Short mmCIF file of C-alpha atoms in Angstrom, two decimals:
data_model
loop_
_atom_site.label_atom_id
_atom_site.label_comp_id
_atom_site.label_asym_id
_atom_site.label_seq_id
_atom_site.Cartn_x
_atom_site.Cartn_y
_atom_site.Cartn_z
CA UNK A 1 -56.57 -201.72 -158.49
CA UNK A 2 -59.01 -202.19 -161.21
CA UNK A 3 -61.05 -199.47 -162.59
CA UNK A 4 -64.21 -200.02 -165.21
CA UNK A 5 -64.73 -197.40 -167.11
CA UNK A 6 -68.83 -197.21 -168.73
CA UNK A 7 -68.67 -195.76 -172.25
CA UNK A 8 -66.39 -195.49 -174.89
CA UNK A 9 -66.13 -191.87 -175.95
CA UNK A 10 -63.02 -189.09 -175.95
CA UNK A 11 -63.88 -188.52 -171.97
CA UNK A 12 -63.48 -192.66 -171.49
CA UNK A 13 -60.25 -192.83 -173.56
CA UNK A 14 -59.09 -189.79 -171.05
CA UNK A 15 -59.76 -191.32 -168.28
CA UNK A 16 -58.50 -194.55 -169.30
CA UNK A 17 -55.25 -193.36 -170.29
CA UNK A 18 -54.70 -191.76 -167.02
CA UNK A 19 -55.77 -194.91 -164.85
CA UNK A 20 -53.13 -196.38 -166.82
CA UNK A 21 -50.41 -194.52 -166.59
CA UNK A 22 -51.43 -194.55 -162.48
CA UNK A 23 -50.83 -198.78 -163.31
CA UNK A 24 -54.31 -199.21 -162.19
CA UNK A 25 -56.42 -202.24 -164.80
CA UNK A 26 -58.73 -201.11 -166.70
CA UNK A 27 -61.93 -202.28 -167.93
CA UNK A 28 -64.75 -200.58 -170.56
CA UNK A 29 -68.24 -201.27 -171.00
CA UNK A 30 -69.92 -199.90 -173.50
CA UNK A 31 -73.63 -200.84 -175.44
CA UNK A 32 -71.38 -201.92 -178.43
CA UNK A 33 -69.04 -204.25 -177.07
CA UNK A 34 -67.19 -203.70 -180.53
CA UNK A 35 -66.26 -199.98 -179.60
CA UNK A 36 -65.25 -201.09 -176.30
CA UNK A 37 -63.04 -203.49 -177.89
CA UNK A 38 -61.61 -201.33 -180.61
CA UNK A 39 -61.12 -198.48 -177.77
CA UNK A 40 -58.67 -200.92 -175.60
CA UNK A 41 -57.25 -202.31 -178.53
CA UNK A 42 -55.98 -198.33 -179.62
CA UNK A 43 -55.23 -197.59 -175.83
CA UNK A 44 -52.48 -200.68 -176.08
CA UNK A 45 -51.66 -199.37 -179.05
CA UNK A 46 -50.55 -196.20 -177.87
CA UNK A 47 -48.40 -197.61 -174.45
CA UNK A 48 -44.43 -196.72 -174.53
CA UNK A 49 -42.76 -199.50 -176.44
CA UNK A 50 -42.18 -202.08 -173.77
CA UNK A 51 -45.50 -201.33 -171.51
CA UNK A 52 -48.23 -204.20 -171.33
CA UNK A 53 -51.27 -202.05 -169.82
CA UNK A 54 -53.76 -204.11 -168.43
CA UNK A 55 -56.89 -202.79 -170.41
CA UNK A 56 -59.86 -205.16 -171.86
CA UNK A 57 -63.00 -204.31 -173.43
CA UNK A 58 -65.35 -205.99 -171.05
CA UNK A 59 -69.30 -206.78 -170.40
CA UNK A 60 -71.43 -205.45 -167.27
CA UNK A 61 -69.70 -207.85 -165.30
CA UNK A 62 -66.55 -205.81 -164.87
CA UNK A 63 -68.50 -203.91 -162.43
CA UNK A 64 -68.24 -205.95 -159.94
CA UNK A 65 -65.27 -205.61 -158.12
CA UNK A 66 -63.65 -202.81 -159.45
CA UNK A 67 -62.51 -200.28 -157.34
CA UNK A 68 -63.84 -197.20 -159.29
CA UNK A 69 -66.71 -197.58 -161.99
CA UNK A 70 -66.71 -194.30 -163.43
CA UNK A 71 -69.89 -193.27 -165.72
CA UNK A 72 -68.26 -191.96 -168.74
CA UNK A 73 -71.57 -191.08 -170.19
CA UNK A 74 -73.92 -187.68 -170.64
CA UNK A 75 -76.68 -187.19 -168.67
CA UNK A 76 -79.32 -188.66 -167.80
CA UNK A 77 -77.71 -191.68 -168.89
CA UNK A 78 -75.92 -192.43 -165.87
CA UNK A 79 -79.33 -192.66 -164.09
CA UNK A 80 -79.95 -195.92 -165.79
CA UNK A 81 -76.97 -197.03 -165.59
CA UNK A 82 -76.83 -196.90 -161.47
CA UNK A 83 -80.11 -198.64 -161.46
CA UNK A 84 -79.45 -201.33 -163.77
CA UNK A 85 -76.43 -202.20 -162.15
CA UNK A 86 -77.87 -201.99 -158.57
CA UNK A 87 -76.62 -204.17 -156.17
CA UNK A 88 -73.97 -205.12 -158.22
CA UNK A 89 -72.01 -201.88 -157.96
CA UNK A 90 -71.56 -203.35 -154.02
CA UNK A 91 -67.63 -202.27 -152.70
CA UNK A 92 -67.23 -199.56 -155.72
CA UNK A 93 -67.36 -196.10 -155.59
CA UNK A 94 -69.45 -195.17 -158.48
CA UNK A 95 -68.08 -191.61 -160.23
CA UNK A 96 -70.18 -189.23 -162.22
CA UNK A 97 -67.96 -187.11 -164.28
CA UNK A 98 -71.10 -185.44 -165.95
CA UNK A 99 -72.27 -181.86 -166.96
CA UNK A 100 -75.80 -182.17 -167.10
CA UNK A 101 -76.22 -179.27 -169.71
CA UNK A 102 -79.43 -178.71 -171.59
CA UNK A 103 -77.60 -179.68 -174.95
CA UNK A 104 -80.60 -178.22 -177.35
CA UNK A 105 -79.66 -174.77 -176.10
CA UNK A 106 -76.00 -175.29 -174.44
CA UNK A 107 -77.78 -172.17 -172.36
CA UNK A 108 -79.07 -173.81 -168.99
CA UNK A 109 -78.69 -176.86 -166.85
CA UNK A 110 -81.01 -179.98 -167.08
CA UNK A 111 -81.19 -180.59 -163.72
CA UNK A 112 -83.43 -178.54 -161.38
CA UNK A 113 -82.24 -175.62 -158.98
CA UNK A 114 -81.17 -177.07 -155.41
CA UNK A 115 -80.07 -180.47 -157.18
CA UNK A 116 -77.19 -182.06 -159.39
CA UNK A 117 -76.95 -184.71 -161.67
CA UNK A 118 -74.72 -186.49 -159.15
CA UNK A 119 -77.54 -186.60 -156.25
CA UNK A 120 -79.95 -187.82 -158.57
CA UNK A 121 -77.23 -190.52 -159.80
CA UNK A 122 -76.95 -191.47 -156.05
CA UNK A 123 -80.73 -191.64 -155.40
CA UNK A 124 -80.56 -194.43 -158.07
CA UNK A 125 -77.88 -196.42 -156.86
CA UNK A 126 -77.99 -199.22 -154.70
CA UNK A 127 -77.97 -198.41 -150.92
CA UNK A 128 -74.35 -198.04 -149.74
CA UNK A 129 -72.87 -197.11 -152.86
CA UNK A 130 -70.88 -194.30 -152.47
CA UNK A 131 -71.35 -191.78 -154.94
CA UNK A 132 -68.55 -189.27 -155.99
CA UNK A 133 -68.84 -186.08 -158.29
CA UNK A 134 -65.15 -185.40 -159.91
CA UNK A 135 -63.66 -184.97 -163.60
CA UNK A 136 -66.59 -182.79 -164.90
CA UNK A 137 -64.38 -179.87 -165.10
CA UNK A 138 -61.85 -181.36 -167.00
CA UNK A 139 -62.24 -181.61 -170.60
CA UNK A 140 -61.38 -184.72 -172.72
CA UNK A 141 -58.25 -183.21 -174.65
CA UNK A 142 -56.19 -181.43 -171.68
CA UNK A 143 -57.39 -184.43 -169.06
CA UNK A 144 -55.40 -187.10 -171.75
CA UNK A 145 -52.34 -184.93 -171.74
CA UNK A 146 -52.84 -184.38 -168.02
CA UNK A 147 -51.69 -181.33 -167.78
CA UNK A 148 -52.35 -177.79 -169.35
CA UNK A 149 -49.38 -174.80 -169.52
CA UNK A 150 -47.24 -177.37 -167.94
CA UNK A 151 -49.52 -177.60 -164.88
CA UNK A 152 -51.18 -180.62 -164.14
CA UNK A 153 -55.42 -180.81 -163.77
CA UNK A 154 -57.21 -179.78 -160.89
CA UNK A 155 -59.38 -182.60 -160.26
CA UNK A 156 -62.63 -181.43 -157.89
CA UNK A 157 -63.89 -184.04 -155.66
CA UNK A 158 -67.31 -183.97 -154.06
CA UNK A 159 -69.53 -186.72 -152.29
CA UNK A 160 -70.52 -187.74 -148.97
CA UNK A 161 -68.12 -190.66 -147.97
CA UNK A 162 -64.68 -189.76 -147.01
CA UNK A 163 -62.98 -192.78 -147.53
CA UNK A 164 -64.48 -192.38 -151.42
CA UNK A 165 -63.36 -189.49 -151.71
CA UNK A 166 -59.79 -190.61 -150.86
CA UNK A 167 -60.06 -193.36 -153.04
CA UNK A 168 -60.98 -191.04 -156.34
CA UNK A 169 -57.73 -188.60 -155.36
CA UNK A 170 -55.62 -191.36 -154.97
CA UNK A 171 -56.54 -192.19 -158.49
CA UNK A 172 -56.19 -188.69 -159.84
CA UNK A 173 -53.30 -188.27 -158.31
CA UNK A 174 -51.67 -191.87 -159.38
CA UNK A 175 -52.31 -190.55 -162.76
CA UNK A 176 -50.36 -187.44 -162.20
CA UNK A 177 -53.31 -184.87 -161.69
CA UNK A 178 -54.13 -182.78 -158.81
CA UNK A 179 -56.81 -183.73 -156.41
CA UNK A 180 -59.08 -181.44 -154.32
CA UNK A 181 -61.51 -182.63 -151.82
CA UNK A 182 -64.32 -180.23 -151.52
CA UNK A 183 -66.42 -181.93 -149.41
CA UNK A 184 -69.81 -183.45 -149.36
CA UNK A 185 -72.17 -184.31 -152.80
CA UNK A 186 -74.30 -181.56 -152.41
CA UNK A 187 -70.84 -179.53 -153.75
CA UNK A 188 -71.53 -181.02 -156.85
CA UNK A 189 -74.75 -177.90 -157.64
CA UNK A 190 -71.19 -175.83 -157.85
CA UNK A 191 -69.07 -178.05 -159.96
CA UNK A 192 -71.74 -178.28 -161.97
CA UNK A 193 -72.32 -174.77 -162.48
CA UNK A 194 -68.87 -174.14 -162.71
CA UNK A 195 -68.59 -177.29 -165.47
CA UNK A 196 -71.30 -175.78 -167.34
CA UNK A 197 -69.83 -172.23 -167.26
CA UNK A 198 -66.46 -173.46 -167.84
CA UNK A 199 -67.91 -174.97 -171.22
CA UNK A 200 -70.41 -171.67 -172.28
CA UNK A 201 -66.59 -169.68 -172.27
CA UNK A 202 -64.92 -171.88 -174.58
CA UNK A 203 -66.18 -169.74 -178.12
CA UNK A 204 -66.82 -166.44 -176.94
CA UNK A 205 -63.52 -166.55 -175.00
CA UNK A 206 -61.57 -168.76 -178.07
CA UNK A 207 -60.37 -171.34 -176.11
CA UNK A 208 -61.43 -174.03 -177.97
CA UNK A 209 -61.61 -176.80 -175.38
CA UNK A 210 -58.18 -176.82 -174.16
CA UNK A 211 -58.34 -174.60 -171.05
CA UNK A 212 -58.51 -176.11 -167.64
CA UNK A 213 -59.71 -174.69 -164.26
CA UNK A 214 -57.21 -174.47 -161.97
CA UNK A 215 -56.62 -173.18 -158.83
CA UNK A 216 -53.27 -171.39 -157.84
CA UNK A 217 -51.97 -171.26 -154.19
#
């Protein structure tokens, strides 16, 4: 199972270090090949003594055929990215793991009311790409560790393809997090909202992004 990973940032190395300990191959695209590069060439680094994780620094082409291409990337850049890779994205399930917070005032959302950044990422993509909101709850520290107060992340899965769906939890959960199907992409207004609102608590609440949203039963 190969998943290619677009960006190179603290959410990608996250994200890559838990498709690896699920033994899934891993590939990262990034605009600087370099950082790409340099980010698989630290992920080997830091494998138990013995492990060979599959990971490469790759180009666009590691798109095709992967399993999971996961847009590790703020918004609105994953809009371009769905487009430009159109048709090629054909057999993956394409994952936003976006917030899509109005950074110049960390006080609102970018996207309209009655949307998400994750519809608008599927009106871009090619027709019969699935598209699949999960991850944008989870912060970058806590998600690399996996777990938080010796619990392991709630991952929240939204979109409108079951069998998608089912293929992003068996990926959380091969990586030793907790998935939870909420149903169809329109769920992703909430996750959203609760993404944004789970970020606007970190100072006044002093969490300093290490808190996770989880949900007890």
């Amino acid at each position: 199972m190969t998943v290619t990973i677009v960006g190179a940032g603290r959410m990608a190395r996250s994200l890559a270090t838990r498709a690896l300990a699920g033994e899934y191959a891993v590939r990262i695209v990034d605009r600087s090949p370099q950082k790409a590069a340099d980010l698989a060439d630290q992920l080997r680094s830091a494998a138990p003594a013995g492990a060979a994780p599959d990971v490469r620094g790759s180009d666009a082409l590691a798109v095709e055929g992967a399993d999971l291409v996961v847009l590790a990337v703020p918004y609105p850049a994953g809009l371009a990215v769905a487009a430009e890779y159109g048709a090629a994205l054909a057999g993956s399930v394409l994952v936003d793991i976006c917030n899509p917070v109005d950074f110049a005032t960390l006080d609102g959302m970018a996207v309209p009311a009655g949307t998400s950044a994750a519809e608008r990422i599927a009106a871009e993509a090619a027709p019969g790409v699935p598209v699949v909101k999960a991850f944008n709850t989870c912060f970058a520290g806590p998600l690399l560790g996996g777990r938080v107060a010796g619990q392991p992340l709630d991952v929240l899965i939204a979109g409108d393809d079951a069998g998608a769906r089912q293929r992003v939890a068996a990926f959380a959960a091969a990586g030793g997090l907790n998935p939870l199907d909420v149903g169809p992409l329109r769920r992703a207004r909430e996750l959203e909202a609760l993404g944004f609102l789970h970020m606007a608590s970190q100072e006044r609440l002093g969490l300093n992004w290490s808190s996770a949203v989880k949900f007890l039963t």
